[in-house]
Short mmCIF file of C-alpha atoms in Angstrom, two decimals:
data_model
loop_
_atom_site.label_atom_id
_atom_site.label_comp_id
_atom_site.label_asym_id
_atom_site.label_seq_id
_atom_site.Cartn_x
_atom_site.Cartn_y
_atom_site.Cartn_z
CA MET A 1 11.92 -20.56 16.45
CA GLY A 2 9.98 -22.28 12.59
CA LEU A 3 6.31 -20.46 14.13
CA LYS A 4 7.60 -18.04 15.04
CA SER A 5 9.57 -17.14 12.10
CA VAL A 6 6.35 -17.76 9.78
CA GLN A 7 4.18 -15.63 11.97
CA ASN A 8 7.29 -12.38 11.05
CA GLY A 9 6.68 -13.59 7.21
CA LEU A 10 3.23 -13.37 7.33
CA VAL A 11 2.43 -10.02 7.93
CA PRO A 12 4.70 -8.07 5.25
CA THR A 13 3.16 -11.06 2.77
CA ARG A 14 -0.49 -10.22 3.69
CA PHE A 15 0.93 -6.33 3.66
CA MET A 16 1.89 -6.61 -0.38
CA CYS A 17 -1.06 -8.50 -1.41
CA MET A 18 -3.23 -6.61 0.11
CA LEU A 19 -0.99 -3.38 -1.48
CA ALA A 20 -0.89 -5.14 -5.00
CA HIS A 21 -4.55 -5.06 -5.13
CA MET A 22 -5.04 -1.59 -4.05
CA VAL A 23 -3.09 -0.67 -7.19
CA MET A 24 -4.89 -2.62 -9.68
CA LEU A 25 -7.99 -1.32 -8.08
CA ILE A 26 -6.84 2.29 -8.96
CA SER A 27 -5.22 1.52 -11.90
CA LEU A 28 -8.38 -0.19 -13.32
CA LEU A 29 -10.12 2.53 -11.92
CA ILE A 30 -8.65 5.57 -14.11
CA ARG A 31 -8.97 3.57 -17.48
CA ARG A 32 -12.27 1.99 -16.58
CA ASN A 33 -13.63 2.66 -20.21
CA GLU A 34 -11.55 0.20 -21.98
CA TYR A 35 -13.45 -2.78 -19.69
CA VAL A 36 -16.71 -1.08 -19.61
CA GLY A 37 -16.19 -0.99 -23.95
CA SER A 38 -15.40 -4.42 -24.39
CA CYS A 39 -18.41 -5.98 -23.24
CA ASP A 40 -20.92 -7.59 -25.31
CA THR A 41 -23.20 -5.00 -27.31
CA VAL A 42 -26.13 -6.78 -27.90
CA LEU A 43 -26.48 -8.59 -24.45
CA TYR A 44 -25.32 -5.26 -22.63
CA GLN A 45 -27.06 -1.73 -24.34
CA ASN A 46 -27.12 0.69 -21.87
CA VAL A 47 -22.94 1.54 -21.54
CA ASN A 48 -23.82 4.34 -19.10
CA LEU A 49 -25.82 2.03 -16.66
CA LEU A 50 -22.28 -0.74 -17.00
CA ASN A 51 -20.05 2.38 -15.90
CA ASN A 52 -21.70 3.60 -13.39
CA GLN A 53 -22.20 -0.13 -12.12
CA PHE A 54 -18.13 -0.47 -12.73
CA ILE A 55 -17.30 2.95 -10.28
CA ILE A 56 -19.19 1.38 -7.54
CA GLY A 57 -18.25 -1.52 -7.72
CA LEU A 58 -14.71 -0.61 -7.75
CA SER A 59 -15.34 2.14 -5.06
CA ILE A 60 -17.24 0.04 -2.94
CA SER A 61 -13.59 -2.73 -2.67
CA ILE A 62 -11.42 -0.30 -2.24
CA GLY A 63 -13.32 1.30 0.62
CA ILE A 64 -13.72 -2.67 2.04
CA LEU A 65 -10.15 -2.82 1.18
CA ALA A 66 -8.98 0.28 2.74
CA ILE A 67 -10.76 -0.66 6.17
CA GLU A 68 -9.19 -3.87 6.07
CA LEU A 69 -6.40 -2.04 5.97
CA VAL A 70 -6.96 -0.08 8.66
CA THR A 71 -8.03 -2.62 10.81
CA PHE A 72 -4.62 -4.23 10.00
CA ILE A 73 -1.95 -1.77 10.44
CA THR A 74 -3.67 -0.64 13.58
CA GLY A 75 -3.03 -4.02 14.72
CA ILE A 76 -6.48 -5.28 15.88
CA THR A 77 -5.82 -8.61 13.37
CA LEU A 78 -2.28 -7.95 12.95
CA PHE A 79 -1.15 -11.49 14.64
CA ASN A 80 -4.38 -13.63 13.50
CA THR A 81 -2.87 -16.55 11.56
CA PHE A 82 -6.04 -17.38 10.46
CA GLN A 83 -7.28 -13.87 9.36
CA SER A 84 -3.49 -13.73 7.76
CA LEU A 85 -3.72 -16.50 5.46
CA ILE A 86 -6.93 -16.16 4.24
CA SER A 87 -6.39 -12.61 3.58
CA THR A 88 -2.88 -13.32 1.62
CA PHE A 89 -4.65 -16.05 -0.30
CA LEU A 90 -7.52 -14.38 -1.42
CA HIS A 91 -5.90 -10.67 -2.07
CA SER A 92 -2.92 -11.97 -4.03
CA SER A 93 -5.57 -14.08 -6.41
CA ALA A 94 -6.95 -10.95 -6.18
CA ALA A 95 -4.14 -9.25 -7.82
CA ILE A 96 -3.41 -12.37 -10.65
CA SER A 97 -6.90 -11.78 -11.13
CA LEU A 98 -7.28 -8.83 -12.13
CA SER A 99 -4.07 -8.01 -13.82
CA ILE A 100 -5.34 -11.07 -15.83
CA MET A 101 -8.35 -8.14 -17.00
CA VAL A 102 -5.93 -5.84 -17.67
CA PHE A 103 -4.10 -8.00 -20.36
CA PHE A 104 -7.43 -9.74 -21.46
CA LYS A 105 -9.41 -6.92 -21.54
CA TRP A 106 -12.66 -8.42 -20.01
CA CYS A 107 -16.05 -7.04 -19.52
CA SER A 108 -16.76 -5.22 -16.77
CA VAL A 109 -19.08 -7.58 -15.68
CA ASP A 110 -16.94 -10.11 -14.69
CA PHE A 111 -15.17 -8.21 -11.73
CA TRP A 112 -18.09 -8.78 -9.71
CA TYR A 113 -17.24 -12.18 -9.29
CA ILE A 114 -13.51 -11.19 -8.10
CA PHE A 115 -15.55 -8.32 -5.74
CA GLY A 116 -17.46 -11.22 -4.14
CA PHE A 117 -14.70 -13.90 -3.63
CA CYS A 118 -11.92 -11.68 -2.90
CA SER A 119 -13.33 -7.92 -1.58
CA CYS A 120 -16.04 -9.47 0.58
CA ILE A 121 -14.50 -13.47 2.20
CA PRO A 122 -11.93 -11.35 3.92
CA PHE A 123 -14.02 -8.24 4.88
CA ILE A 124 -16.30 -10.94 6.51
CA PHE A 125 -13.82 -12.39 7.75
CA GLU A 126 -12.00 -9.21 9.13
CA ILE A 127 -15.79 -7.54 10.79
CA ILE A 128 -15.90 -11.41 11.99
CA PHE A 129 -12.55 -11.03 13.95
CA LEU A 130 -13.45 -7.58 14.88
CA ILE A 131 -16.88 -8.29 16.47
CA GLY A 132 -15.25 -11.24 18.50
CA ILE A 133 -12.51 -8.97 19.46
CA TRP A 134 -14.37 -6.14 21.04
CA LEU A 135 -17.82 -7.23 21.65
CA PHE A 136 -16.57 -10.63 23.26
CA LYS A 137 -13.17 -9.61 24.75
CA ARG A 138 -11.46 -12.67 23.17
CA THR A 139 -7.62 -12.51 22.95
CA ILE A 140 -6.39 -10.91 20.18
CA ASN A 141 -4.38 -14.09 18.57
CA MET B 1 12.86 6.12 39.02
CA ALA B 2 9.66 3.35 39.31
CA ALA B 3 7.60 6.09 37.70
CA ASP B 4 9.59 6.35 34.73
CA LEU B 5 9.56 2.92 33.28
CA SER B 6 6.70 3.51 31.01
CA VAL B 7 7.28 3.11 27.41
CA ARG B 8 6.67 6.69 25.18
CA SER B 9 7.80 4.66 21.88
CA SER B 10 4.82 5.44 19.50
CA LEU B 11 4.01 1.70 18.00
CA PRO B 12 1.85 3.34 15.28
CA LEU B 13 5.02 4.63 13.95
CA GLN B 14 7.23 1.22 14.50
CA ILE B 15 4.06 -0.47 12.74
CA LEU B 16 4.30 2.06 9.93
CA LEU B 17 7.70 2.37 9.03
CA TYR B 18 8.41 -1.61 9.22
CA LEU B 19 5.42 -1.66 6.49
CA ASN B 20 7.26 1.00 5.10
CA GLN B 21 10.48 -0.22 4.56
CA TRP B 22 8.74 -3.65 2.69
CA TYR B 23 6.82 -1.17 0.43
CA TYR B 24 10.34 0.44 -0.81
CA ILE B 25 11.16 -2.82 -1.94
CA PHE B 26 8.01 -3.62 -4.01
CA TRP B 27 8.46 -0.31 -5.05
CA LEU B 28 12.05 -0.50 -5.96
CA ILE B 29 11.08 -3.65 -8.19
CA VAL B 30 8.00 -1.71 -9.88
CA GLU B 31 9.81 1.36 -10.68
CA SER B 32 13.19 -0.61 -12.09
CA LEU B 33 10.69 -2.30 -14.12
CA SER B 34 8.95 0.71 -15.56
CA PHE B 35 11.99 2.10 -16.33
CA VAL B 36 12.50 -1.09 -18.56
CA PHE B 37 9.93 -1.05 -19.90
CA LYS B 38 10.57 2.75 -20.71
CA GLY B 39 14.08 2.30 -21.82
CA GLN B 40 13.27 -0.52 -24.80
CA THR B 41 9.62 1.39 -25.59
CA LEU B 42 10.07 4.72 -25.67
CA PRO B 43 12.76 7.62 -27.39
CA PHE B 44 14.36 9.56 -24.94
CA ALA B 45 17.10 12.39 -25.44
CA SER B 46 20.62 11.63 -24.32
CA GLY B 47 21.22 11.56 -20.44
CA VAL B 48 17.72 11.95 -19.40
CA LEU B 49 17.26 8.75 -18.69
CA ALA B 50 20.45 7.98 -17.04
CA GLY B 51 19.86 10.85 -15.03
CA GLU B 52 16.28 9.54 -13.74
CA ILE B 53 17.31 6.06 -13.26
CA ILE B 54 20.32 7.08 -11.01
CA LEU B 55 17.62 10.19 -8.95
CA PHE B 56 15.60 6.71 -8.41
CA ILE B 57 18.65 4.97 -6.95
CA PHE B 58 19.12 7.28 -4.68
CA LEU B 59 15.57 8.38 -3.51
CA PHE B 60 15.46 4.65 -2.78
CA LEU B 61 18.75 5.20 -0.90
CA LEU B 62 17.84 8.10 1.03
CA ASP B 63 14.25 6.78 2.17
CA MET B 64 15.90 3.67 3.19
CA PHE B 65 17.75 6.29 5.77
CA ARG B 66 15.24 7.95 6.81
CA ILE B 67 12.92 5.18 7.53
CA HIS B 68 16.35 3.95 10.01
CA PHE B 69 16.97 7.28 11.66
CA ALA B 70 12.83 7.14 12.37
CA THR B 71 12.76 3.88 14.38
CA LYS B 72 16.10 4.59 15.90
CA GLY B 73 14.60 7.34 17.13
CA ASN B 74 11.69 6.08 17.80
CA LEU B 75 13.07 2.91 19.23
CA THR B 76 15.63 4.93 21.88
CA GLU B 77 13.20 8.22 22.71
CA ARG B 78 15.68 10.67 21.42
CA ILE B 79 14.22 13.67 19.35
CA ILE B 80 17.11 13.97 17.58
CA GLY B 81 16.91 10.78 15.36
CA ILE B 82 13.29 11.81 14.57
CA ILE B 83 14.48 15.54 13.50
CA VAL B 84 17.29 14.23 11.37
CA SER B 85 14.15 11.88 9.71
CA ILE B 86 12.30 14.63 9.20
CA VAL B 87 15.00 16.30 7.50
CA LEU B 88 15.18 13.84 5.33
CA THR B 89 11.57 13.64 4.71
CA LEU B 90 12.17 17.04 2.86
CA PRO B 91 14.01 15.73 -0.46
CA CYS B 92 12.09 12.78 -0.55
CA ILE B 93 8.82 14.12 -1.17
CA GLY B 94 10.66 16.42 -4.19
CA GLY B 95 11.86 13.00 -5.84
CA SER B 96 8.97 11.32 -5.04
CA LEU B 97 6.54 14.17 -6.53
CA TYR B 98 9.30 14.73 -9.70
CA LEU B 99 9.05 10.84 -10.63
CA LEU B 100 4.41 11.39 -10.02
CA LEU B 101 4.68 14.88 -12.04
CA TRP B 102 7.36 15.82 -14.01
CA GLN B 103 9.28 13.20 -15.39
CA HIS B 104 9.75 12.64 -18.66
CA TYR B 105 7.19 10.22 -19.26
CA VAL B 106 4.80 8.87 -16.39
CA LEU B 107 3.44 5.72 -16.43
CA ARG B 108 0.46 5.13 -14.91
CA ILE B 109 1.47 3.01 -12.29
CA GLU B 110 4.27 4.96 -11.66
CA LEU B 111 0.94 7.28 -10.17
CA ILE B 112 -0.39 5.16 -7.94
CA ILE B 113 2.45 3.59 -6.28
CA ASN B 114 3.87 7.22 -6.33
CA ALA B 115 0.98 8.51 -4.31
CA ILE B 116 0.75 5.70 -2.13
CA GLN B 117 4.33 6.43 -0.90
CA LEU B 118 3.27 10.14 -0.73
CA VAL B 119 0.21 8.86 1.20
CA PHE B 120 2.78 7.33 3.70
CA ILE B 121 5.46 9.40 4.21
CA ALA B 122 2.50 12.34 5.14
CA LEU B 123 1.52 9.68 8.15
CA GLU B 124 5.13 9.45 9.17
CA VAL B 125 5.47 13.06 9.45
CA ILE B 126 2.17 13.27 11.18
CA LEU B 127 3.23 10.36 13.87
CA GLU B 128 7.09 11.44 13.90
CA ILE B 129 5.68 15.09 15.61
CA ILE B 130 3.40 13.75 17.69
CA ALA B 131 5.81 11.49 18.97
CA ILE B 132 8.81 14.65 19.06
CA ILE B 133 5.68 16.35 21.68
CA VAL B 134 5.57 12.96 23.62
CA PHE B 135 9.22 12.49 23.98
CA ALA B 136 9.87 16.39 24.89
CA ARG B 137 7.03 16.21 27.44
CA SER B 138 8.53 13.12 29.27
CA ASN B 139 11.49 14.73 29.01
CA ALA B 140 10.71 18.10 30.49
#
């Protein structure tokens, strides 16, 4: 009974965290000039290159998140408790750190830490579970 | 009768509707906070802000009714519930477009959350039409 209600709560929690991450990423993409402009001009002299790198990072991040949302909504990892916990934790921390990035106008280079820890790790776990389910015919739970 | 036991309700539609309910709670919080922000910092002509707040609360209720009818129609395999929900979709699209484009002041966050909501509505309409076709075939 208790475990069942926890599992039912995990699904919307994970979904909301992924959506919050998505909203933050899109809002960064719309106003990316502010974060490219706040970089140290002595360290990073080529602003154009920085801008392109930031666009690429944000687009890959949005794409990865979209793939994760699709595998989540189609039910492949919908009731996987471990993946839900990892995904909730990392995506919520991504949303919080991206909002700190908005408030304090971080340099766009610092985005790559958030990308590595909070976008790539849940995606890698998602892919591992996908391979496990499709190739090795593991059960969904 | 034995062959008629298969379930025709659409699971993807049901997942989408369930998640959309949670999304609307998120949407309600963000939208009301953005109205608080706009009312505190930006100048409004008299009555404009009140009208927009009333519109947004009615839009929330209308969306909840839409989701409720679609859920019941999908689970009981009745076409009429899904048709009511598709009819209710039209004012919902209008309200979302109003908040997205024609509002007095459109914040960046409102642009994003209403665009996501329109994506949800589009996916649900597609799946609802598929569900209508499936139910109509099985009844014939």
